[in-house]
Coordinates of C-alpha atoms and ligand atoms in Angstrom, one line a residue:
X1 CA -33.6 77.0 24.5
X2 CA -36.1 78.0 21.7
X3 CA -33.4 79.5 19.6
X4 CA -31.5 76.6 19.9
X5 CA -33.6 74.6 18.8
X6 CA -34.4 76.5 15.6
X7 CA -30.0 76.1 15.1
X8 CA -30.0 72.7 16.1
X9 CA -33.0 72.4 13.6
X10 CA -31.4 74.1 10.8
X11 CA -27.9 72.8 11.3
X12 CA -29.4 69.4 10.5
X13 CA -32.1 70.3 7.6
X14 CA -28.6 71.5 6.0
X15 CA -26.7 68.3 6.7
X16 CA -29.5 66.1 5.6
X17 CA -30.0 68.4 2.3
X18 CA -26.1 67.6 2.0
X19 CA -26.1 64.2 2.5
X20 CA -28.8 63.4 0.2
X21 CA -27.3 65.3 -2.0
X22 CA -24.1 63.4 -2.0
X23 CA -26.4 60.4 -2.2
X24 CA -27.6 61.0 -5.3
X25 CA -24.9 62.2 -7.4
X26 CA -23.6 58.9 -5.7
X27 CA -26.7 57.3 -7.1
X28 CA -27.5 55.5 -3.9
X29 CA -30.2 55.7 -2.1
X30 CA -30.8 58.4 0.9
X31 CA -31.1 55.0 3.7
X32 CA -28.1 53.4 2.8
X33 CA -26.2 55.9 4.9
X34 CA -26.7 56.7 8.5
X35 CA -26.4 60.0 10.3
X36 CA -24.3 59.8 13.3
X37 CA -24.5 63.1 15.6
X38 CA -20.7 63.6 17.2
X39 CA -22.6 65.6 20.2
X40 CA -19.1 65.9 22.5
X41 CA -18.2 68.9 24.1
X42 CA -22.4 69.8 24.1
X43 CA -24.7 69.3 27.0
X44 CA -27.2 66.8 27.5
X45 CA -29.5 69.0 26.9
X46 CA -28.9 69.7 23.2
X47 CA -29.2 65.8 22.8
X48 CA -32.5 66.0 23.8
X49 CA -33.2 68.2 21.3
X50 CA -31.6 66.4 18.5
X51 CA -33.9 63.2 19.9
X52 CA -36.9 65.6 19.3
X53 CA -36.0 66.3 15.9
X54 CA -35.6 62.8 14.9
X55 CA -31.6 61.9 15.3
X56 CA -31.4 58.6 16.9
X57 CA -27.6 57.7 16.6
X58 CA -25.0 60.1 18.9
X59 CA -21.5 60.0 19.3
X60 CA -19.3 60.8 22.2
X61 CA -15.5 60.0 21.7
X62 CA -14.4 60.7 26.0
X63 CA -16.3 58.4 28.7
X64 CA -15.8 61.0 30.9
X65 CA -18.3 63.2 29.6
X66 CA -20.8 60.5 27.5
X67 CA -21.5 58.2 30.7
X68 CA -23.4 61.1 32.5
X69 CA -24.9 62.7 29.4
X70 CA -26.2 58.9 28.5
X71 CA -27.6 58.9 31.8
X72 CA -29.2 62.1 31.6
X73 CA -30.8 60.8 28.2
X74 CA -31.4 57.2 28.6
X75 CA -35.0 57.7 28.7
X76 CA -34.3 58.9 25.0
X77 CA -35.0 56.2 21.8
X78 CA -31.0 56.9 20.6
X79 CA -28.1 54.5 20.4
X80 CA -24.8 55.7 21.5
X81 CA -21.8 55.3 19.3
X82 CA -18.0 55.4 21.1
X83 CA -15.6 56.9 18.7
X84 CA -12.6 58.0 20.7
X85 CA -9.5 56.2 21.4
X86 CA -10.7 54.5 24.2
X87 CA -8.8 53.2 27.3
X88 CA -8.9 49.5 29.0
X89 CA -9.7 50.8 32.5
X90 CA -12.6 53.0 30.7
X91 CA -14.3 50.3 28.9
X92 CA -16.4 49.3 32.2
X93 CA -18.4 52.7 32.1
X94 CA -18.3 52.3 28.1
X95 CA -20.3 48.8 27.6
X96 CA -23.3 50.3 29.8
X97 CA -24.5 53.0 27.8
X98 CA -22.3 52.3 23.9
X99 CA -24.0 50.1 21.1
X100 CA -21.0 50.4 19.2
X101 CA -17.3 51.0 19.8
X102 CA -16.0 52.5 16.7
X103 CA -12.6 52.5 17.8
X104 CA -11.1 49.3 18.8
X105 CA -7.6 48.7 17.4
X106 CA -6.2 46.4 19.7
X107 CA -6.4 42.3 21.2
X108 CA -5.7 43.8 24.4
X109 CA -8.9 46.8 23.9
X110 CA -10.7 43.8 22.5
X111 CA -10.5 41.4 25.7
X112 CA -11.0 44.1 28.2
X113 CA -14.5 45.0 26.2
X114 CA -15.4 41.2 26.4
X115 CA -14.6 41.0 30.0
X116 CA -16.7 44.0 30.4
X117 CA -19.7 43.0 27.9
X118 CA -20.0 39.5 29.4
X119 CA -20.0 40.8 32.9
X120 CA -22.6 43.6 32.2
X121 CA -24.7 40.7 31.0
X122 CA -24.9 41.6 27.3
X123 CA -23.7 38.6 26.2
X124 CA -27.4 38.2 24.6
X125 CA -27.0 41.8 22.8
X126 CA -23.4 41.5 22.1
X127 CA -21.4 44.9 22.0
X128 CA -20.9 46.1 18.2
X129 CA -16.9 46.8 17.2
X130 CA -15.7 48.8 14.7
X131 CA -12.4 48.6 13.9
X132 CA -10.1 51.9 13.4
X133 CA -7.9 51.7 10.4
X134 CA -4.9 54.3 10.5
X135 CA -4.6 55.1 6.9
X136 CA -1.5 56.4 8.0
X137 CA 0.6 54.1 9.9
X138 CA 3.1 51.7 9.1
X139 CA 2.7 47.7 8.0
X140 CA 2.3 46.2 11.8
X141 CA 1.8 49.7 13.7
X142 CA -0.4 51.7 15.0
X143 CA -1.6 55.3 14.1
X144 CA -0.6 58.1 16.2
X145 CA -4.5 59.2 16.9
X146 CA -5.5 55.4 17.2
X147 CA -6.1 53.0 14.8
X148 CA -4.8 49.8 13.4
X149 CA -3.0 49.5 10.1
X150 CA -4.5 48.1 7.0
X151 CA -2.9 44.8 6.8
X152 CA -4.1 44.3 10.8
X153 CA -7.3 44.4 10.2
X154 CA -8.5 41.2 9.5
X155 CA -6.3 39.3 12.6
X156 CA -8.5 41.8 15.0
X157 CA -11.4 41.2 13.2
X158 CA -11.1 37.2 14.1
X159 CA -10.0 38.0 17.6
X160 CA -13.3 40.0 18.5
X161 CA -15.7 37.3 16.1
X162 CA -14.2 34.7 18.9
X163 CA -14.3 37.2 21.8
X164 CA -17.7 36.6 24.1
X165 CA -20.0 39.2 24.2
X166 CA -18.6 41.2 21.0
X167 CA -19.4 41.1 17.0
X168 CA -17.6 42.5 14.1
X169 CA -19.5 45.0 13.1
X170 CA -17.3 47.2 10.5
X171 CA -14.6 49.6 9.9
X172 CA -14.3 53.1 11.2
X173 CA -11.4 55.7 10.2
X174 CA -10.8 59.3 9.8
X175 CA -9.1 61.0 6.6
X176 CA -5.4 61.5 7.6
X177 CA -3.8 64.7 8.2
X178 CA -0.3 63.2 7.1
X179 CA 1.3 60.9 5.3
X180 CA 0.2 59.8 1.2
X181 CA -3.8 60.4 2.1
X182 CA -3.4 63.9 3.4
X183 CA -5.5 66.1 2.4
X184 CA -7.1 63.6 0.1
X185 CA -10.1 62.2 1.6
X186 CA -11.6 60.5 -1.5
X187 CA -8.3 58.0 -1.8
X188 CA -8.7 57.5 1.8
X189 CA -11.8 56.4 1.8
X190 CA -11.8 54.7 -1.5
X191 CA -9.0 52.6 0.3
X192 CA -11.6 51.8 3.4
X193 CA -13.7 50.4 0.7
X194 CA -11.3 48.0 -0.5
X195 CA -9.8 46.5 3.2
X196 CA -14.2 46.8 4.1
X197 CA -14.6 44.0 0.8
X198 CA -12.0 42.2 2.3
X199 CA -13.5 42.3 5.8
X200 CA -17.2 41.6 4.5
X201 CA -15.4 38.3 3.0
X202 CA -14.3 37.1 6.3
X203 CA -16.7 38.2 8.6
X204 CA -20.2 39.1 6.4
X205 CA -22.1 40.9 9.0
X206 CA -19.6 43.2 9.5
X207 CA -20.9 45.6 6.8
X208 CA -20.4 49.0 8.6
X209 CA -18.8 51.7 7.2
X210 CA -17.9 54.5 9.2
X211 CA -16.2 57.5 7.5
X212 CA -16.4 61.2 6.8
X213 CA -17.3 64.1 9.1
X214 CA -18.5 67.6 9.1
X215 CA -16.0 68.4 6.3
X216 CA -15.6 65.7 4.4
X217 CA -19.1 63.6 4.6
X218 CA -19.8 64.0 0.7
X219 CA -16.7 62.0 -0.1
X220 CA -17.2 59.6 2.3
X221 CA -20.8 59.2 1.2
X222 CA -19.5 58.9 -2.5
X223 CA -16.7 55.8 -1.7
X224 CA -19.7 53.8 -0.2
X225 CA -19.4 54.7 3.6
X226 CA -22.8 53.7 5.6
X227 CA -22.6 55.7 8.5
X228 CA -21.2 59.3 8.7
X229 CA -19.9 61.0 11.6
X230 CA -21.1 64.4 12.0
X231 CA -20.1 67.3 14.8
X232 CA -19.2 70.7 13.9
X233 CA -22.2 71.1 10.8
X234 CA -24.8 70.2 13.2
X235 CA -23.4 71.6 16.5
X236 CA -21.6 74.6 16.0
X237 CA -17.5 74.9 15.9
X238 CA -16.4 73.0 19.3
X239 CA -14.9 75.5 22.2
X240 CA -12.1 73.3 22.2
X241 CA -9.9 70.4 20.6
X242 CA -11.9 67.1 20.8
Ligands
LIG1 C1 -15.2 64.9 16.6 C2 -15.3 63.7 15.8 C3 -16.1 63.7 14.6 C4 -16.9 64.9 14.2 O1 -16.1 65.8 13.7 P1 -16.7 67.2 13.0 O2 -15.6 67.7 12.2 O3 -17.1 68.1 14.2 O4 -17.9 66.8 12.2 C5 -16.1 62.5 13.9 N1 -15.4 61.4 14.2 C6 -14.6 61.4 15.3 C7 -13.8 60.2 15.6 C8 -14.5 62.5 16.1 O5 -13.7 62.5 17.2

């Protein structure tokens, strides 16, 4: 336990070192962005940990496995960020322990997480959205790993400013494997920027900007992003896929 916590403790001293790095070559300042700990596939245990060294957003992207590690840690002072694609018969479980959704990219995601919201009584402390924008897929579609296209964006965002119980809150993606952006995270995110300007013109308040992770955080830090996504670098390489 000891010598995790002196991994867990150095992981992050070298994340933060790296991400006020990328801030200042950026020239922005260290508090524009927020660190987001991706703690899936880790126990509950290592959470706490995290919460003792001072992290207080986490990410979990399969309800499966957040909604009894949220338990576990609910008498922690953390905010709980949803990032995986994210089922209509899961959203139930989800709006109990999740701040945020980072990954709605659909009317019919959006109106089960209002039916959901309302009826857990949050209709007071509405349920932040992020919307997932597939670089990547085609005018209309969908990406294959979630995600709404660019020129969808702004129709979901009015559907969830007039859903009950939600807010806009910002735009989430992930740098595309295939397609134009591959392998060039910079353009991807530079492109967030532009459809997150566009967003902030429609709905103000939704000024999140949820980009880069373990591998790619200093460019996502250098388009503008405000809140990175960060796993493997703090965590250790994952067992498996998720
Ligand atoms: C797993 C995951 C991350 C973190 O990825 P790392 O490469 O481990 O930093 C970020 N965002 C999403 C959506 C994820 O699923």
């Amino acid at each position: 336990m000891t010598d995790r916590r002196t991994q867990l403790a150095d992981n992050l001293a070298r994340v933060e070192e790296r991400i006020s790095a990328a801030c200042a070559a950026a020239g922005r300042e260290r508090d524009e962005v927020t660190l987001i700990v991706v703690t899936k596939t880790y126990p509950a245990s290592d959470v706490r940990i995290l919460a003792e060294l001072g992290v207080r957003h986490v990410a979990e992207n399969r309800d499966q496995d957040a909604a009894p590690k949220a338990a576990e840690c609910s008498d922690l002072p953390l905010t709980w960020h949803f990032v995986g694609q994210l089922q209509t018969n899961k959203v139930r479980s989800v709006v109990n322990y999740a701040g945020l959704v980072h990954s709605v990219d659909r009317n019919r995601l959006v109106t089960a997480l209002s039916a959901a919201a309302v009826k857990a009584g949050r209709a007071e402390q509405e349920l932040g959205c992020l919307i997932q924008v597939a670089l990547d897929a085609e005018s209309g579609g969908r990406g294959e790993r979630g995600g709404v296209a660019p020129d969808g964006v702004l129709e979901l965002a009015d559907v969830i400013a007039k859903a009950e119980g939600l807010r806009p809150a910002g735009l989430m993606t992930v740098a595309p494997l295939v397609g134009p952006y591959a392998g060039r995270p910079r353009a991807a995110f530079d492109r967030l920027m532009e459809i997150a300007t566009d967003l902030r013109g429609a709905h103000p308040t939704a000024n999140m900007v949820s980009a880069g992770m373990s591998a790619d955080l200093e460019d996502a830090v250098a388009a503008g992003a405000t809140h990175v996504r960060v796993g493997s670098a703090v965590l250790g390489v994952r067992p498996r896929l998720g």
